[in-house]
């Protein structure tokens, strides 16, 4: 399952460290507020960091090999859906092509497997790595209503191995001012860094 698809399927999601500066020459976008270091599983994996705006709390309900971290904000819940931010990480072989081909394949899976609508993508960069920001409408699933999502997919290259990380934020009330501010901070401040 692709990282974007795994993040997109997280529809009913239920130690901060500010002082460590990334040990890298690559500039990452800075945001104000606390940053969370997402635990890695191996010494080869890139390090992932995520802003944690006020009111957004860690949930471990759907943690897995692919889904590495999730936050949710109960205070913004509407119609039984709690806005959330989900981070995935997957290792992919270099045989999948160049970074843009990998990013395009992620979006293709969203369309074919999740049946998303109104998909729009723009090129991006995260800490010097090629990325793509994609907005879409995810269809209703059971009791979960249709929702607006933004997914930031990043390809981190480490020799002949690529890692794909996605950060997906989603809500059913995309015009809520607090959600707009918080989700923008989370997406802008997401970091992918070399292993220590």
PDB file of C-alpha atoms in Angstrom:
ATOM      1  CA  UNK A   1       0.000   0.000   0.000  1.00  0.00           C
ATOM      2  CA  UNK A   2       1.416   3.402  -0.857  1.00  0.00           C
ATOM      3  CA  UNK A   3       2.273   5.833   1.898  1.00  0.00           C
ATOM      4  CA  UNK A   4      -0.245   8.388   0.637  1.00  0.00           C
ATOM      5  CA  UNK A   5      -2.982   5.774   0.434  1.00  0.00           C
ATOM      6  CA  UNK A   6      -2.186   4.533   3.946  1.00  0.00           C
ATOM      7  CA  UNK A   7      -2.405   8.066   5.299  1.00  0.00           C
ATOM      8  CA  UNK A   8      -5.591   8.779   3.390  1.00  0.00           C
ATOM      9  CA  UNK A   9      -7.256   5.692   4.807  1.00  0.00           C
ATOM     10  CA  UNK A  10      -6.755   7.005   8.326  1.00  0.00           C
ATOM     11  CA  UNK A  11     -10.175   8.593   8.565  1.00  0.00           C
ATOM     12  CA  UNK A  12     -11.365   8.229  12.142  1.00  0.00           C
ATOM     13  CA  UNK A  13      -8.236   8.836  14.216  1.00  0.00           C
ATOM     14  CA  UNK A  14      -9.369   8.816  17.460  1.00  0.00           C
ATOM     15  CA  UNK A  15       8.005  13.927  24.065  1.00  0.00           C
ATOM     16  CA  UNK A  16       8.418  17.209  22.426  1.00  0.00           C
ATOM     17  CA  UNK A  17      11.895  18.439  21.652  1.00  0.00           C
ATOM     18  CA  UNK A  18      12.466  22.049  20.696  1.00  0.00           C
ATOM     19  CA  UNK A  19      16.067  22.400  21.628  1.00  0.00           C
ATOM     20  CA  UNK A  20      17.667  20.080  19.065  1.00  0.00           C
ATOM     21  CA  UNK A  21      18.460  21.870  15.838  1.00  0.00           C
ATOM     22  CA  UNK A  22      18.748  19.666  12.756  1.00  0.00           C
ATOM     23  CA  UNK A  23      22.348  18.697  12.063  1.00  0.00           C
ATOM     24  CA  UNK A  24      22.161  19.453   8.374  1.00  0.00           C
ATOM     25  CA  UNK A  25      23.267  22.163   5.976  1.00  0.00           C
ATOM     26  CA  UNK A  26      19.921  21.987   4.181  1.00  0.00           C
ATOM     27  CA  UNK A  27      17.512  24.712   5.224  1.00  0.00           C
ATOM     28  CA  UNK A  28      14.088  23.638   6.397  1.00  0.00           C
ATOM     29  CA  UNK A  29      11.106  25.958   6.744  1.00  0.00           C
ATOM     30  CA  UNK A  30      10.846  27.209  10.317  1.00  0.00           C
ATOM     31  CA  UNK A  31       7.588  27.648  12.208  1.00  0.00           C
ATOM     32  CA  UNK A  32       6.972  28.868  15.732  1.00  0.00           C
ATOM     33  CA  UNK A  33       5.909  26.468  18.431  1.00  0.00           C
ATOM     34  CA  UNK A  34       6.996  23.041  19.638  1.00  0.00           C
ATOM     35  CA  UNK A  35       8.385  20.397  17.281  1.00  0.00           C
ATOM     36  CA  UNK A  36       8.044  16.635  17.783  1.00  0.00           C
ATOM     37  CA  UNK A  37      10.791  14.193  16.781  1.00  0.00           C
ATOM     38  CA  UNK A  38       9.107  11.120  15.293  1.00  0.00           C
ATOM     39  CA  UNK A  39      10.919   7.938  16.404  1.00  0.00           C
ATOM     40  CA  UNK A  40      12.798   6.061  13.676  1.00  0.00           C
ATOM     41  CA  UNK A  41      12.826   2.267  13.365  1.00  0.00           C
ATOM     42  CA  UNK A  42      16.369   1.864  11.946  1.00  0.00           C
ATOM     43  CA  UNK A  43      19.596   3.881  11.861  1.00  0.00           C
ATOM     44  CA  UNK A  44      19.242   4.257   8.078  1.00  0.00           C
ATOM     45  CA  UNK A  45      15.833   5.930   8.094  1.00  0.00           C
ATOM     46  CA  UNK A  46      15.586   9.681   7.649  1.00  0.00           C
ATOM     47  CA  UNK A  47      14.539  11.629  10.726  1.00  0.00           C
ATOM     48  CA  UNK A  48      11.069  13.169  10.643  1.00  0.00           C
ATOM     49  CA  UNK A  49       9.943  16.190  12.672  1.00  0.00           C
ATOM     50  CA  UNK A  50       6.474  17.688  12.959  1.00  0.00           C
ATOM     51  CA  UNK A  51       5.045  20.874  14.494  1.00  0.00           C
ATOM     52  CA  UNK A  52       2.467  20.365  17.263  1.00  0.00           C
ATOM     53  CA  UNK A  53       0.067  23.317  17.483  1.00  0.00           C
ATOM     54  CA  UNK A  54      -1.875  23.849  20.698  1.00  0.00           C
ATOM     55  CA  UNK A  55      -4.796  21.425  21.058  1.00  0.00           C
ATOM     56  CA  UNK A  56      -3.296  18.752  18.785  1.00  0.00           C
ATOM     57  CA  UNK A  57      -2.604  15.558  20.730  1.00  0.00           C
ATOM     58  CA  UNK A  58      -0.720  12.379  19.895  1.00  0.00           C
ATOM     59  CA  UNK A  59      -2.816   9.309  19.099  1.00  0.00           C
ATOM     60  CA  UNK A  60      -1.305   5.838  18.672  1.00  0.00           C
ATOM     61  CA  UNK A  61      -4.501   4.058  17.617  1.00  0.00           C
ATOM     62  CA  UNK A  62      -3.358   3.298  14.064  1.00  0.00           C
ATOM     63  CA  UNK A  63       0.431   3.231  14.429  1.00  0.00           C
ATOM     64  CA  UNK A  64       1.964   0.597  12.161  1.00  0.00           C
ATOM     65  CA  UNK A  65       5.059  -0.102  10.098  1.00  0.00           C
ATOM     66  CA  UNK A  66       3.842   2.491   7.565  1.00  0.00           C
ATOM     67  CA  UNK A  67       1.859   4.909   9.752  1.00  0.00           C
ATOM     68  CA  UNK A  68       4.523   6.365  12.004  1.00  0.00           C
ATOM     69  CA  UNK A  69       2.790   9.188  13.819  1.00  0.00           C
ATOM     70  CA  UNK A  70      -0.557  10.909  14.156  1.00  0.00           C
ATOM     71  CA  UNK A  71      -1.999  13.953  15.868  1.00  0.00           C
ATOM     72  CA  UNK A  72      -5.653  14.876  16.267  1.00  0.00           C
ATOM     73  CA  UNK A  73      -7.553  17.859  17.605  1.00  0.00           C
ATOM     74  CA  UNK A  74     -10.719  16.909  19.518  1.00  0.00           C
ATOM     75  CA  UNK A  75     -11.581  20.583  19.967  1.00  0.00           C
ATOM     76  CA  UNK A  76     -12.142  20.901  16.204  1.00  0.00           C
ATOM     77  CA  UNK A  77     -14.326  17.789  15.854  1.00  0.00           C
ATOM     78  CA  UNK A  78     -17.494  18.239  13.757  1.00  0.00           C
ATOM     79  CA  UNK A  79     -20.215  15.743  12.883  1.00  0.00           C
ATOM     80  CA  UNK A  80     -18.308  12.889  14.496  1.00  0.00           C
ATOM     81  CA  UNK A  81     -15.046  13.517  12.616  1.00  0.00           C
ATOM     82  CA  UNK A  82     -11.881  14.691  14.371  1.00  0.00           C
ATOM     83  CA  UNK A  83      -9.358  16.595  12.215  1.00  0.00           C
ATOM     84  CA  UNK A  84      -6.043  14.776  12.120  1.00  0.00           C
ATOM     85  CA  UNK A  85      -2.493  14.847  10.798  1.00  0.00           C
ATOM     86  CA  UNK A  86      -0.924  11.522   9.827  1.00  0.00           C
ATOM     87  CA  UNK A  87       2.725  10.834   8.951  1.00  0.00           C
ATOM     88  CA  UNK A  88       3.780   7.752   6.985  1.00  0.00           C
ATOM     89  CA  UNK A  89       7.196   6.481   5.910  1.00  0.00           C
ATOM     90  CA  UNK A  90       8.033   3.733   3.423  1.00  0.00           C
ATOM     91  CA  UNK A  91      11.260   2.512   1.889  1.00  0.00           C
ATOM     92  CA  UNK A  92      11.073   2.118  -1.888  1.00  0.00           C
ATOM     93  CA  UNK A  93      13.624   0.783  -4.350  1.00  0.00           C
ATOM     94  CA  UNK A  94      15.312   2.942  -6.964  1.00  0.00           C
ATOM     95  CA  UNK A  95      13.606   0.791  -9.630  1.00  0.00           C
ATOM     96  CA  UNK A  96      10.428   2.830  -9.075  1.00  0.00           C
ATOM     97  CA  UNK A  97      12.010   5.676 -10.997  1.00  0.00           C
ATOM     98  CA  UNK A  98      12.873   9.271 -10.353  1.00  0.00           C
ATOM     99  CA  UNK A  99      11.322  11.190  -7.442  1.00  0.00           C
ATOM    100  CA  UNK A 100       8.637  12.810  -9.622  1.00  0.00           C
ATOM    101  CA  UNK A 101       7.578   9.404 -10.972  1.00  0.00           C
ATOM    102  CA  UNK A 102       7.243   8.130  -7.396  1.00  0.00           C
ATOM    103  CA  UNK A 103       5.165  11.157  -6.394  1.00  0.00           C
ATOM    104  CA  UNK A 104       2.935  10.804  -9.457  1.00  0.00           C
ATOM    105  CA  UNK A 105       2.414   7.103  -8.685  1.00  0.00           C
ATOM    106  CA  UNK A 106       1.287   8.027  -5.153  1.00  0.00           C
ATOM    107  CA  UNK A 107      -1.382  10.336  -6.574  1.00  0.00           C
ATOM    108  CA  UNK A 108      -2.483   7.736  -9.100  1.00  0.00           C
ATOM    109  CA  UNK A 109      -3.161   5.306  -6.258  1.00  0.00           C
ATOM    110  CA  UNK A 110      -5.281   7.901  -4.474  1.00  0.00           C
ATOM    111  CA  UNK A 111      -7.473   8.181  -7.561  1.00  0.00           C
ATOM    112  CA  UNK A 112      -7.717   4.483  -8.427  1.00  0.00           C
ATOM    113  CA  UNK A 113      -7.921   2.956  -4.944  1.00  0.00           C
ATOM    114  CA  UNK A 114      -9.484   5.634  -2.765  1.00  0.00           C
ATOM    115  CA  UNK A 115     -11.553   7.293  -5.527  1.00  0.00           C
ATOM    116  CA  UNK A 116     -10.646  10.822  -4.434  1.00  0.00           C
ATOM    117  CA  UNK A 117     -12.044  13.787  -6.364  1.00  0.00           C
ATOM    118  CA  UNK A 118     -10.808  17.285  -7.226  1.00  0.00           C
ATOM    119  CA  UNK A 119      -7.163  16.225  -6.994  1.00  0.00           C
ATOM    120  CA  UNK A 120      -4.732  19.117  -7.560  1.00  0.00           C
ATOM    121  CA  UNK A 121      -0.956  18.933  -7.102  1.00  0.00           C
ATOM    122  CA  UNK A 122       1.818  21.504  -6.920  1.00  0.00           C
ATOM    123  CA  UNK A 123       5.587  20.946  -6.710  1.00  0.00           C
ATOM    124  CA  UNK A 124       7.175  21.538  -3.315  1.00  0.00           C
ATOM    125  CA  UNK A 125      10.397  21.027  -1.398  1.00  0.00           C
ATOM    126  CA  UNK A 126      10.905  19.789   2.142  1.00  0.00           C
ATOM    127  CA  UNK A 127      14.364  20.366   3.627  1.00  0.00           C
ATOM    128  CA  UNK A 128      15.908  20.133   0.148  1.00  0.00           C
ATOM    129  CA  UNK A 129      14.085  16.937  -0.856  1.00  0.00           C
ATOM    130  CA  UNK A 130      11.672  16.863  -3.796  1.00  0.00           C
ATOM    131  CA  UNK A 131       8.061  16.938  -2.677  1.00  0.00           C
ATOM    132  CA  UNK A 132       4.537  17.456  -3.949  1.00  0.00           C
ATOM    133  CA  UNK A 133       1.562  19.018  -2.190  1.00  0.00           C
ATOM    134  CA  UNK A 134      -1.782  17.537  -3.200  1.00  0.00           C
ATOM    135  CA  UNK A 135      -5.278  18.606  -2.204  1.00  0.00           C
ATOM    136  CA  UNK A 136      -8.332  16.437  -2.771  1.00  0.00           C
ATOM    137  CA  UNK A 137     -11.760  15.472  -1.515  1.00  0.00           C
ATOM    138  CA  UNK A 138     -11.879  11.999   0.010  1.00  0.00           C
ATOM    139  CA  UNK A 139     -15.227  10.226  -0.386  1.00  0.00           C
ATOM    140  CA  UNK A 140     -17.488   9.274   2.492  1.00  0.00           C
ATOM    141  CA  UNK A 141     -16.648   5.898   4.048  1.00  0.00           C
ATOM    142  CA  UNK A 142     -19.364   4.313   6.170  1.00  0.00           C
ATOM    143  CA  UNK A 143     -20.268   6.800   8.909  1.00  0.00           C
ATOM    144  CA  UNK A 144     -17.334   9.048   8.029  1.00  0.00           C
ATOM    145  CA  UNK A 145     -18.424  11.957   5.807  1.00  0.00           C
ATOM    146  CA  UNK A 146     -16.531  13.197   2.780  1.00  0.00           C
ATOM    147  CA  UNK A 147     -13.580  15.303   3.869  1.00  0.00           C
ATOM    148  CA  UNK A 148     -11.006  17.731   2.549  1.00  0.00           C
ATOM    149  CA  UNK A 149      -7.392  16.622   2.685  1.00  0.00           C
ATOM    150  CA  UNK A 150      -3.971  17.986   1.889  1.00  0.00           C
ATOM    151  CA  UNK A 151      -1.137  15.523   1.486  1.00  0.00           C
ATOM    152  CA  UNK A 152       2.517  16.525   1.375  1.00  0.00           C
ATOM    153  CA  UNK A 153       4.557  13.665  -0.117  1.00  0.00           C
ATOM    154  CA  UNK A 154       8.359  13.803   0.051  1.00  0.00           C
ATOM    155  CA  UNK A 155      10.963  11.572  -1.611  1.00  0.00           C
ATOM    156  CA  UNK A 156      14.157  11.294   0.448  1.00  0.00           C
ATOM    157  CA  UNK A 157      17.055   9.786  -1.503  1.00  0.00           C
ATOM    158  CA  UNK A 158      19.727   7.791   0.331  1.00  0.00           C
ATOM    159  CA  UNK A 159      22.082   6.224  -2.214  1.00  0.00           C
ATOM    160  CA  UNK A 160      20.168   3.609  -4.193  1.00  0.00           C
ATOM    161  CA  UNK A 161      17.275   3.620  -1.716  1.00  0.00           C
ATOM    162  CA  UNK A 162      14.409   6.081  -1.658  1.00  0.00           C
ATOM    163  CA  UNK A 163      12.112   6.774   1.243  1.00  0.00           C
ATOM    164  CA  UNK A 164       8.667   8.237   0.704  1.00  0.00           C
ATOM    165  CA  UNK A 165       7.117  10.114   3.585  1.00  0.00           C
ATOM    166  CA  UNK A 166       3.680  11.681   3.546  1.00  0.00           C
ATOM    167  CA  UNK A 167       2.010  14.077   5.887  1.00  0.00           C
ATOM    168  CA  UNK A 168      -1.755  14.195   5.401  1.00  0.00           C
ATOM    169  CA  UNK A 169      -4.063  16.622   7.197  1.00  0.00           C
ATOM    170  CA  UNK A 170      -7.823  16.263   6.854  1.00  0.00           C
ATOM    171  CA  UNK A 171     -11.094  17.694   8.100  1.00  0.00           C
ATOM    172  CA  UNK A 172     -14.724  17.973   7.086  1.00  0.00           C
ATOM    173  CA  UNK A 173     -14.732  21.722   7.876  1.00  0.00           C
ATOM    174  CA  UNK A 174     -11.875  23.084   5.793  1.00  0.00           C
ATOM    175  CA  UNK A 175     -12.938  26.693   6.398  1.00  0.00           C
ATOM    176  CA  UNK A 176     -12.576  26.522  10.204  1.00  0.00           C
ATOM    177  CA  UNK A 177     -10.052  29.342  10.915  1.00  0.00           C
ATOM    178  CA  UNK A 178      -8.215  27.398  13.642  1.00  0.00           C
ATOM    179  CA  UNK A 179      -7.896  24.355  11.400  1.00  0.00           C
ATOM    180  CA  UNK A 180      -6.649  26.527   8.517  1.00  0.00           C
ATOM    181  CA  UNK A 181      -3.946  28.107  10.717  1.00  0.00           C
ATOM    182  CA  UNK A 182      -2.935  24.850  12.421  1.00  0.00           C
ATOM    183  CA  UNK A 183      -2.864  22.682   9.296  1.00  0.00           C
ATOM    184  CA  UNK A 184      -0.810  25.324   7.459  1.00  0.00           C
ATOM    185  CA  UNK A 185       1.712  25.339  10.332  1.00  0.00           C
ATOM    186  CA  UNK A 186       1.886  21.526  10.413  1.00  0.00           C
ATOM    187  CA  UNK A 187       2.445  21.258   6.648  1.00  0.00           C
ATOM    188  CA  UNK A 188       4.924  24.146   6.422  1.00  0.00           C
ATOM    189  CA  UNK A 189       7.003  22.973   9.380  1.00  0.00           C
ATOM    190  CA  UNK A 190       7.242  19.274   8.458  1.00  0.00           C
ATOM    191  CA  UNK A 191      10.895  18.174   8.229  1.00  0.00           C
ATOM    192  CA  UNK A 192      12.740  15.207   6.737  1.00  0.00           C
ATOM    193  CA  UNK A 193      16.417  15.066   7.695  1.00  0.00           C
ATOM    194  CA  UNK A 194      19.429  12.774   7.294  1.00  0.00           C
ATOM    195  CA  UNK A 195      19.898  10.023   9.883  1.00  0.00           C
ATOM    196  CA  UNK A 196      22.053  10.975  12.895  1.00  0.00           C
TER     197      UNK A 196
END
